[in-house]
Amino acid sequence: IPGTYRLKMEGMQDDLTMRVTDQGGKLTASGKNNYVNVIGFEVSDGGSVTVTVNYTGPVVSLKGKIIGRRMIGQYTIHNEVKSWSASAAGYVDPTTPGAISFIASSLDGKKLFTASFEGALFTSTNSGLNWTRRENPRKWIAGASSADGTMLVAAVSGGQLYTSGDSGATWVARENNRYWISIASSADGANLAALVEGGQIYVSSDAGESWVPRGAALNWRSIASSADGSLLLAAENAGRLYLSRDAGETWSLTDKLSNTTALIGDRNWSSVSSSADGSVLASAEQDGQVYASFNSGATWNRLETGRGEWSAVAVSSDGSTLLTVGRNFYVSRDRGETWNEVGRGGSFFGPYSIAA
């Protein structure tokens, strides 16, 4: 729950930036614009939330439910019932059809694969110069590609997984309807791993034909794979980092900081990534820092911070380059020692997904 949110209220002219923080076990919220001032925040064990605001004079209670990294509900003002929502930075809000959910790339960067939430799938064979529409509009939330761009897999939030063995020309529905949130692929496309929000980790060793649940049922956020699929890194939403070295059979915590006995602990993770051999791993904290491991997860280093809400991170195949994005794009070619801005995100939230 802690993090930065875009608060929208029906009838309010401008959105509001709301920051939720944990003050010694008690959640508090703050934020204001020309119309609204956040003055209270309460969450129940059942996932209900109440945000109290001063709305140009009257005190109004925004009541709703927490769904993943979103809050959705209603409020009453002047005897009128209106809707409101709060979406975390870096999260695709299902109330915004058309938002790009993900992008995946072949190793050479020529074959690209992307989708919009409640939109269609699109593929490109010339590094994005031209695009071909594929499949039907669905709530696409995540996707992954093999190294040659032939084997593709895509996940539908509240729906099934879909696989393609011909660069996206045809698709086959796999597994059952679940609230998928992230998916990763080995270089050959045979070994796949998919996260269920509030559920388990599902792994496949036959290019998605069959799936086996592994690990604990947690509020998962992002997963990454080494080229051979043996090493998997998974991030829990507002939780810990977990590592598997046996293609998902077993999982263990991985959050020991370098040169200290301290642990990273719970964080609002938005994205994880891996080099081809799994020696270089990276994780982005939504409202904090970027972390990297240069020893396959044995220890971690604090890297970039203070430039905005990190929505995605990517590691190059050889592990030499790190790319992060919040409101803007930043690249490091020296293992995170220095960072250079290489592009503008173009919005408060910035891009949701990047590929390397």
Short mmCIF file of C-alpha atoms in Angstrom, two decimals:
data_model
loop_
_atom_site.label_atom_id
_atom_site.label_comp_id
_atom_site.label_asym_id
_atom_site.label_seq_id
_atom_site.Cartn_x
_atom_site.Cartn_y
_atom_site.Cartn_z
CA ILE A 1 0.00 0.00 0.00
CA PRO A 2 2.71 2.62 0.79
CA GLY A 3 3.65 4.57 -2.32
CA THR A 4 2.66 7.39 -4.64
CA TYR A 5 -0.80 7.37 -6.20
CA ARG A 6 -2.71 9.42 -8.74
CA LEU A 7 -6.04 10.23 -7.10
CA LYS A 8 -8.96 10.86 -9.47
CA MET A 9 -12.37 12.10 -8.32
CA GLU A 10 -15.37 12.40 -10.60
CA GLY A 11 -16.05 16.10 -11.02
CA MET A 12 -12.58 17.22 -9.89
CA GLN A 13 -10.81 19.18 -12.62
CA ASP A 14 -7.23 18.11 -11.85
CA ASP A 15 -5.82 14.82 -10.57
CA LEU A 16 -4.04 14.81 -7.23
CA THR A 17 -0.73 13.24 -6.24
CA MET A 18 -1.30 11.31 -3.01
CA ARG A 19 1.56 9.76 -1.05
CA VAL A 20 0.78 6.93 1.38
CA THR A 21 3.44 6.24 4.02
CA ASP A 22 3.89 3.79 6.88
CA GLN A 23 4.47 5.67 10.13
CA GLY A 24 5.45 3.01 12.64
CA GLY A 25 2.80 0.55 11.49
CA LYS A 26 0.12 3.20 10.90
CA LEU A 27 -0.66 4.23 7.34
CA THR A 28 -1.04 7.93 6.66
CA ALA A 29 -1.69 9.86 3.45
CA SER A 30 -0.98 13.37 2.26
CA GLY A 31 -1.49 15.44 -0.85
CA LYS A 32 -3.32 18.51 -2.07
CA ASN A 33 -4.16 20.55 -5.12
CA ASN A 34 -6.36 23.59 -5.73
CA TYR A 35 -9.51 21.61 -4.92
CA VAL A 36 -8.72 18.75 -2.54
CA ASN A 37 -6.60 18.26 0.57
CA VAL A 38 -6.10 14.70 1.89
CA ILE A 39 -6.58 14.71 5.67
CA GLY A 40 -7.15 11.04 6.60
CA PHE A 41 -6.49 7.47 5.51
CA GLU A 42 -7.75 4.16 6.94
CA VAL A 43 -7.47 0.54 5.76
CA SER A 44 -9.30 -2.47 7.19
CA ASP A 45 -8.10 -6.08 7.23
CA GLY A 46 -10.69 -6.94 4.60
CA GLY A 47 -9.15 -4.58 2.05
CA SER A 48 -11.61 -1.71 2.50
CA VAL A 49 -10.13 1.78 2.40
CA THR A 50 -11.39 5.22 3.40
CA VAL A 51 -9.63 8.37 2.24
CA THR A 52 -10.85 11.51 3.99
CA VAL A 53 -10.46 14.76 2.08
CA ASN A 54 -11.39 18.39 2.37
CA TYR A 55 -13.08 19.12 -0.96
CA THR A 56 -13.29 22.93 -1.40
CA GLY A 57 -14.84 23.20 2.04
CA PRO A 58 -16.85 20.06 2.89
CA VAL A 59 -15.13 17.05 4.46
CA VAL A 60 -15.76 14.03 2.22
CA SER A 61 -15.10 10.32 2.83
CA LEU A 62 -13.91 8.38 -0.21
CA LYS A 63 -14.85 4.77 0.51
CA GLY A 64 -13.70 1.83 -1.59
CA LYS A 65 -11.72 -1.38 -1.99
CA ILE A 66 -8.03 -2.07 -2.57
CA ILE A 67 -7.42 -4.19 -5.67
CA GLY A 68 -3.74 -4.85 -6.24
CA ARG A 69 -2.11 -1.45 -6.62
CA ARG A 70 -5.40 0.34 -7.12
CA MET A 71 -8.14 1.78 -4.96
CA ILE A 72 -11.64 2.11 -6.43
CA GLY A 73 -14.84 3.35 -4.82
CA GLN A 74 -17.50 6.02 -4.46
CA TYR A 75 -18.14 9.15 -2.43
CA THR A 76 -21.14 11.38 -1.77
CA ILE A 77 -21.12 15.16 -2.03
CA HIS A 78 -24.15 17.48 -2.15
CA ASN A 79 -26.38 14.37 -2.14
CA GLU A 80 -24.75 13.09 -5.33
CA VAL A 81 -22.88 9.76 -5.52
CA LYS A 82 -19.68 9.98 -7.55
CA SER A 83 -16.78 7.62 -8.30
CA TRP A 84 -13.11 7.87 -7.39
CA SER A 85 -9.93 5.86 -7.96
CA ALA A 86 -6.27 5.94 -6.97
CA SER A 87 -3.70 4.16 -9.11
CA ALA A 88 -0.12 3.54 -8.02
CA ALA A 89 2.69 4.93 -10.12
CA GLY A 90 3.79 2.38 -12.69
CA TYR A 91 0.57 0.35 -12.57
CA VAL A 92 -1.82 -0.06 -15.48
CA ASP A 93 -5.21 1.19 -14.34
CA PRO A 94 -8.00 -0.98 -15.81
CA THR A 95 -10.26 2.08 -15.80
CA THR A 96 -8.04 3.49 -18.55
CA PRO A 97 -8.54 1.34 -21.68
CA GLY A 98 -5.74 1.69 -24.19
CA ALA A 99 -2.90 2.03 -21.69
CA ILE A 100 0.14 0.07 -22.89
CA SER A 101 0.58 -2.89 -20.55
CA PHE A 102 3.93 -4.31 -21.65
CA ILE A 103 6.55 -4.58 -24.36
CA ALA A 104 8.84 -7.53 -25.11
CA SER A 105 11.75 -7.82 -27.54
CA SER A 106 13.83 -10.38 -29.38
CA LEU A 107 17.54 -10.42 -28.56
CA ASP A 108 18.46 -8.36 -31.63
CA GLY A 109 15.68 -5.85 -30.99
CA LYS A 110 14.07 -6.32 -34.40
CA LYS A 111 11.01 -8.30 -33.32
CA LEU A 112 8.83 -6.45 -30.82
CA PHE A 113 5.63 -7.53 -29.12
CA THR A 114 3.25 -5.28 -27.19
CA ALA A 115 -0.37 -4.88 -26.11
CA SER A 116 -2.71 -2.35 -24.58
CA PHE A 117 -5.05 -3.06 -21.71
CA GLU A 118 -8.46 -3.94 -23.19
CA GLY A 119 -6.87 -3.58 -26.63
CA ALA A 120 -5.27 -5.86 -29.20
CA LEU A 121 -1.83 -7.45 -29.43
CA PHE A 122 0.66 -5.95 -31.88
CA THR A 123 3.92 -7.28 -33.32
CA SER A 124 6.71 -5.62 -35.28
CA THR A 125 9.53 -7.17 -37.32
CA ASN A 126 11.47 -3.95 -38.01
CA SER A 127 12.19 -2.56 -34.54
CA GLY A 128 8.86 -0.78 -34.25
CA LEU A 129 8.73 1.07 -37.57
CA ASN A 130 5.61 -0.85 -38.57
CA TRP A 131 3.13 -2.84 -36.51
CA THR A 132 0.70 -5.69 -37.24
CA ARG A 133 -2.42 -6.18 -35.15
CA ARG A 134 -2.82 -9.68 -33.62
CA GLU A 135 -5.44 -11.47 -31.53
CA ASN A 136 -8.61 -9.96 -30.06
CA PRO A 137 -8.91 -7.13 -27.53
CA ARG A 138 -8.55 -8.45 -24.01
CA LYS A 139 -7.24 -7.24 -20.65
CA TRP A 140 -3.62 -7.91 -21.62
CA ILE A 141 -1.37 -7.35 -18.61
CA ALA A 142 1.99 -9.04 -19.34
CA GLY A 143 4.00 -10.72 -22.09
CA ALA A 144 7.38 -12.28 -22.86
CA SER A 145 9.37 -13.32 -25.93
CA SER A 146 11.98 -15.91 -26.81
CA ALA A 147 15.39 -14.65 -27.94
CA ASP A 148 14.55 -15.07 -31.63
CA GLY A 149 11.08 -13.56 -31.27
CA THR A 150 9.34 -16.71 -32.48
CA MET A 151 7.90 -18.02 -29.21
CA LEU A 152 5.60 -15.51 -27.49
CA VAL A 153 3.44 -15.70 -24.39
CA ALA A 154 0.87 -13.17 -23.14
CA ALA A 155 -1.27 -13.00 -20.01
CA VAL A 156 -4.80 -11.68 -19.58
CA SER A 157 -5.79 -10.21 -16.21
CA GLY A 158 -8.68 -12.35 -14.97
CA GLY A 159 -8.33 -14.54 -18.06
CA GLN A 160 -6.05 -17.15 -19.59
CA LEU A 161 -2.49 -17.31 -20.85
CA TYR A 162 -1.92 -17.28 -24.61
CA THR A 163 1.08 -18.71 -26.49
CA SER A 164 2.28 -18.34 -30.05
CA GLY A 165 4.97 -20.36 -31.87
CA ASP A 166 4.98 -18.28 -35.06
CA SER A 167 5.91 -14.75 -33.93
CA GLY A 168 2.34 -13.86 -33.09
CA ALA A 169 0.54 -14.94 -36.27
CA THR A 170 -1.60 -17.49 -34.38
CA TRP A 171 -2.39 -17.96 -30.69
CA VAL A 172 -3.52 -20.78 -28.38
CA ALA A 173 -5.28 -20.24 -25.04
CA ARG A 174 -3.59 -22.00 -22.10
CA GLU A 175 -4.30 -22.60 -18.38
CA ASN A 176 -7.33 -21.36 -16.45
CA ASN A 177 -8.68 -17.90 -15.81
CA ARG A 178 -6.57 -16.25 -13.14
CA TYR A 179 -5.42 -12.76 -12.18
CA TRP A 180 -2.06 -13.00 -13.93
CA ILE A 181 0.26 -10.06 -13.30
CA SER A 182 3.68 -10.89 -14.80
CA ILE A 183 5.35 -13.52 -17.00
CA ALA A 184 8.89 -14.47 -18.02
CA SER A 185 10.42 -16.72 -20.69
CA SER A 186 13.68 -18.55 -21.26
CA ALA A 187 15.65 -17.73 -24.42
CA ASP A 188 14.25 -20.73 -26.31
CA GLY A 189 10.69 -20.09 -25.13
CA ALA A 190 10.36 -23.55 -23.59
CA ASN A 191 10.60 -22.59 -19.92
CA LEU A 192 7.99 -20.10 -18.76
CA ALA A 193 7.03 -18.67 -15.36
CA ALA A 194 3.91 -16.64 -14.60
CA LEU A 195 2.74 -14.85 -11.47
CA VAL A 196 -0.81 -14.72 -10.17
CA GLU A 197 -1.73 -11.65 -8.14
CA GLY A 198 -2.63 -13.06 -4.74
CA GLY A 199 -1.88 -16.59 -5.98
CA GLN A 200 1.04 -18.90 -6.72
CA ILE A 201 3.81 -18.96 -9.30
CA TYR A 202 3.01 -21.16 -12.31
CA VAL A 203 5.84 -22.72 -14.32
CA SER A 204 5.92 -24.55 -17.65
CA SER A 205 8.72 -26.53 -19.28
CA ASP A 206 6.91 -27.28 -22.55
CA ALA A 207 6.38 -23.79 -24.02
CA GLY A 208 3.12 -23.30 -22.14
CA GLU A 209 1.25 -26.50 -22.98
CA SER A 210 1.05 -27.50 -19.30
CA TRP A 211 1.54 -25.54 -16.07
CA VAL A 212 2.42 -26.46 -12.48
CA PRO A 213 1.83 -24.18 -9.44
CA ARG A 214 4.89 -23.52 -7.28
CA GLY A 215 5.80 -21.35 -4.31
CA ALA A 216 3.57 -19.54 -1.85
CA ALA A 217 0.41 -17.61 -2.64
CA LEU A 218 1.51 -13.99 -2.30
CA ASN A 219 0.64 -10.62 -3.76
CA TRP A 220 3.15 -11.01 -6.60
CA ARG A 221 4.25 -8.14 -8.85
CA SER A 222 7.06 -9.02 -11.30
CA ILE A 223 9.18 -11.97 -12.44
CA ALA A 224 12.35 -12.36 -14.53
CA SER A 225 14.22 -15.36 -15.96
CA SER A 226 17.75 -16.24 -17.00
CA ALA A 227 18.26 -17.41 -20.60
CA ASP A 228 18.13 -21.10 -19.72
CA GLY A 229 15.16 -20.64 -17.37
CA SER A 230 16.92 -22.15 -14.38
CA LEU A 231 17.22 -18.91 -12.38
CA LEU A 232 14.03 -16.98 -11.63
CA LEU A 233 13.67 -13.74 -9.67
CA ALA A 234 10.21 -12.77 -8.38
CA ALA A 235 9.10 -9.65 -6.52
CA GLU A 236 6.22 -9.44 -4.09
CA ASN A 237 4.09 -6.31 -4.22
CA ALA A 238 4.86 -4.34 -1.05
CA GLY A 239 6.99 -7.29 0.10
CA ARG A 240 10.21 -9.21 -0.50
CA LEU A 241 12.35 -10.57 -3.32
CA TYR A 242 12.43 -14.33 -3.95
CA LEU A 243 14.88 -16.43 -5.96
CA SER A 244 14.71 -19.88 -7.53
CA ARG A 245 17.76 -21.69 -8.92
CA ASP A 246 15.89 -24.78 -10.12
CA ALA A 247 13.42 -23.38 -12.68
CA GLY A 248 10.83 -22.59 -10.03
CA GLU A 249 10.78 -25.87 -8.09
CA THR A 250 11.87 -24.19 -4.84
CA TRP A 251 12.07 -20.57 -3.71
CA SER A 252 14.00 -18.65 -1.07
CA LEU A 253 14.34 -15.02 0.03
CA THR A 254 17.12 -12.97 -1.58
CA ASP A 255 17.58 -9.56 -0.01
CA LYS A 256 20.95 -9.44 1.78
CA LEU A 257 22.74 -6.14 1.22
CA SER A 258 26.43 -6.14 0.30
CA ASN A 259 29.05 -5.44 2.99
CA THR A 260 26.51 -5.47 5.82
CA THR A 261 24.25 -7.77 7.77
CA ALA A 262 21.22 -5.64 6.88
CA LEU A 263 18.42 -6.88 4.64
CA ILE A 264 16.47 -4.96 2.02
CA GLY A 265 13.19 -6.01 3.62
CA ASP A 266 9.72 -5.11 2.37
CA ARG A 267 9.62 -2.73 -0.58
CA ASN A 268 7.09 -1.53 -3.13
CA TRP A 269 8.66 -3.43 -6.02
CA SER A 270 7.49 -2.52 -9.51
CA SER A 271 9.85 -4.51 -11.76
CA VAL A 272 12.70 -7.05 -11.85
CA SER A 273 15.09 -8.11 -14.61
CA SER A 274 17.94 -10.57 -15.25
CA SER A 275 20.96 -10.90 -17.52
CA ALA A 276 21.15 -13.96 -19.77
CA ASP A 277 23.34 -15.97 -17.38
CA GLY A 278 21.50 -14.75 -14.27
CA SER A 279 24.63 -13.25 -12.72
CA VAL A 280 23.30 -9.68 -12.89
CA LEU A 281 19.85 -9.05 -11.40
CA ALA A 282 18.01 -5.77 -10.95
CA SER A 283 14.92 -4.68 -9.06
CA ALA A 284 13.13 -1.33 -9.06
CA GLU A 285 11.43 0.06 -5.98
CA GLN A 286 8.38 2.02 -7.03
CA ASP A 287 8.90 4.99 -4.75
CA GLY A 288 12.53 4.48 -3.73
CA GLN A 289 15.71 3.00 -5.16
CA VAL A 290 16.98 0.67 -7.84
CA TYR A 291 18.85 -2.38 -6.53
CA ALA A 292 21.21 -4.71 -8.36
CA SER A 293 22.97 -7.98 -7.62
CA PHE A 294 26.17 -8.91 -9.43
CA ASN A 295 26.48 -12.40 -7.93
CA SER A 296 23.20 -14.08 -8.92
CA GLY A 297 21.29 -12.79 -5.91
CA ALA A 298 23.76 -13.67 -3.15
CA THR A 299 23.96 -9.98 -2.16
CA TRP A 300 22.42 -6.75 -3.38
CA ASN A 301 23.62 -3.17 -3.89
CA ARG A 302 21.65 0.06 -3.58
CA LEU A 303 21.93 2.00 -6.80
CA GLU A 304 19.88 4.81 -8.31
CA THR A 305 17.47 6.88 -6.22
CA GLY A 306 15.76 10.23 -5.98
CA ARG A 307 14.64 10.68 -9.59
CA GLY A 308 10.97 9.75 -9.36
CA GLU A 309 8.70 6.76 -9.14
CA TRP A 310 10.45 3.81 -10.80
CA SER A 311 8.03 1.83 -12.95
CA ALA A 312 10.43 -0.53 -14.75
CA VAL A 313 14.00 -1.79 -14.95
CA ALA A 314 15.83 -3.83 -17.59
CA VAL A 315 19.23 -5.53 -17.75
CA SER A 316 21.01 -6.15 -21.05
CA SER A 317 21.73 -9.75 -22.05
CA ASP A 318 25.41 -9.51 -21.07
CA GLY A 319 24.62 -7.62 -17.86
CA SER A 320 26.76 -4.63 -18.78
CA THR A 321 23.92 -2.12 -19.13
CA LEU A 322 21.07 -1.18 -16.82
CA LEU A 323 18.05 0.81 -18.00
CA THR A 324 15.47 2.29 -15.65
CA VAL A 325 12.43 4.47 -16.14
CA GLY A 326 10.31 6.57 -13.84
CA ARG A 327 9.20 9.87 -15.23
CA ASN A 328 12.30 9.73 -17.48
CA PHE A 329 14.71 7.11 -18.85
CA TYR A 330 18.13 6.58 -17.28
CA VAL A 331 20.94 4.28 -18.40
CA SER A 332 24.07 3.04 -16.62
CA ARG A 333 26.96 1.29 -18.36
CA ASP A 334 29.17 0.94 -15.28
CA ARG A 335 27.14 -1.38 -13.03
CA GLY A 336 25.10 1.46 -11.59
CA GLU A 337 27.92 3.76 -10.52
CA THR A 338 26.73 6.60 -12.77
CA TRP A 339 23.49 7.27 -14.63
CA ASN A 340 22.63 9.38 -17.66
CA GLU A 341 19.20 10.63 -18.68
CA VAL A 342 18.49 9.35 -22.18
CA GLY A 343 14.82 10.18 -22.71
CA ARG A 344 11.68 11.72 -21.31
CA GLY A 345 8.83 9.63 -19.97
CA GLY A 346 6.28 12.21 -21.00
CA SER A 347 3.83 11.87 -18.08
CA PHE A 348 3.59 11.80 -14.31
CA PHE A 349 3.57 8.02 -14.26
CA GLY A 350 6.09 7.44 -17.02
CA PRO A 351 6.20 4.27 -19.15
CA TYR A 352 5.03 1.08 -17.51
CA SER A 353 7.34 -1.38 -19.26
CA ILE A 354 10.73 -1.46 -20.98
CA ALA A 355 12.71 -4.21 -22.72
CA ALA A 356 16.39 -4.79 -23.41
#
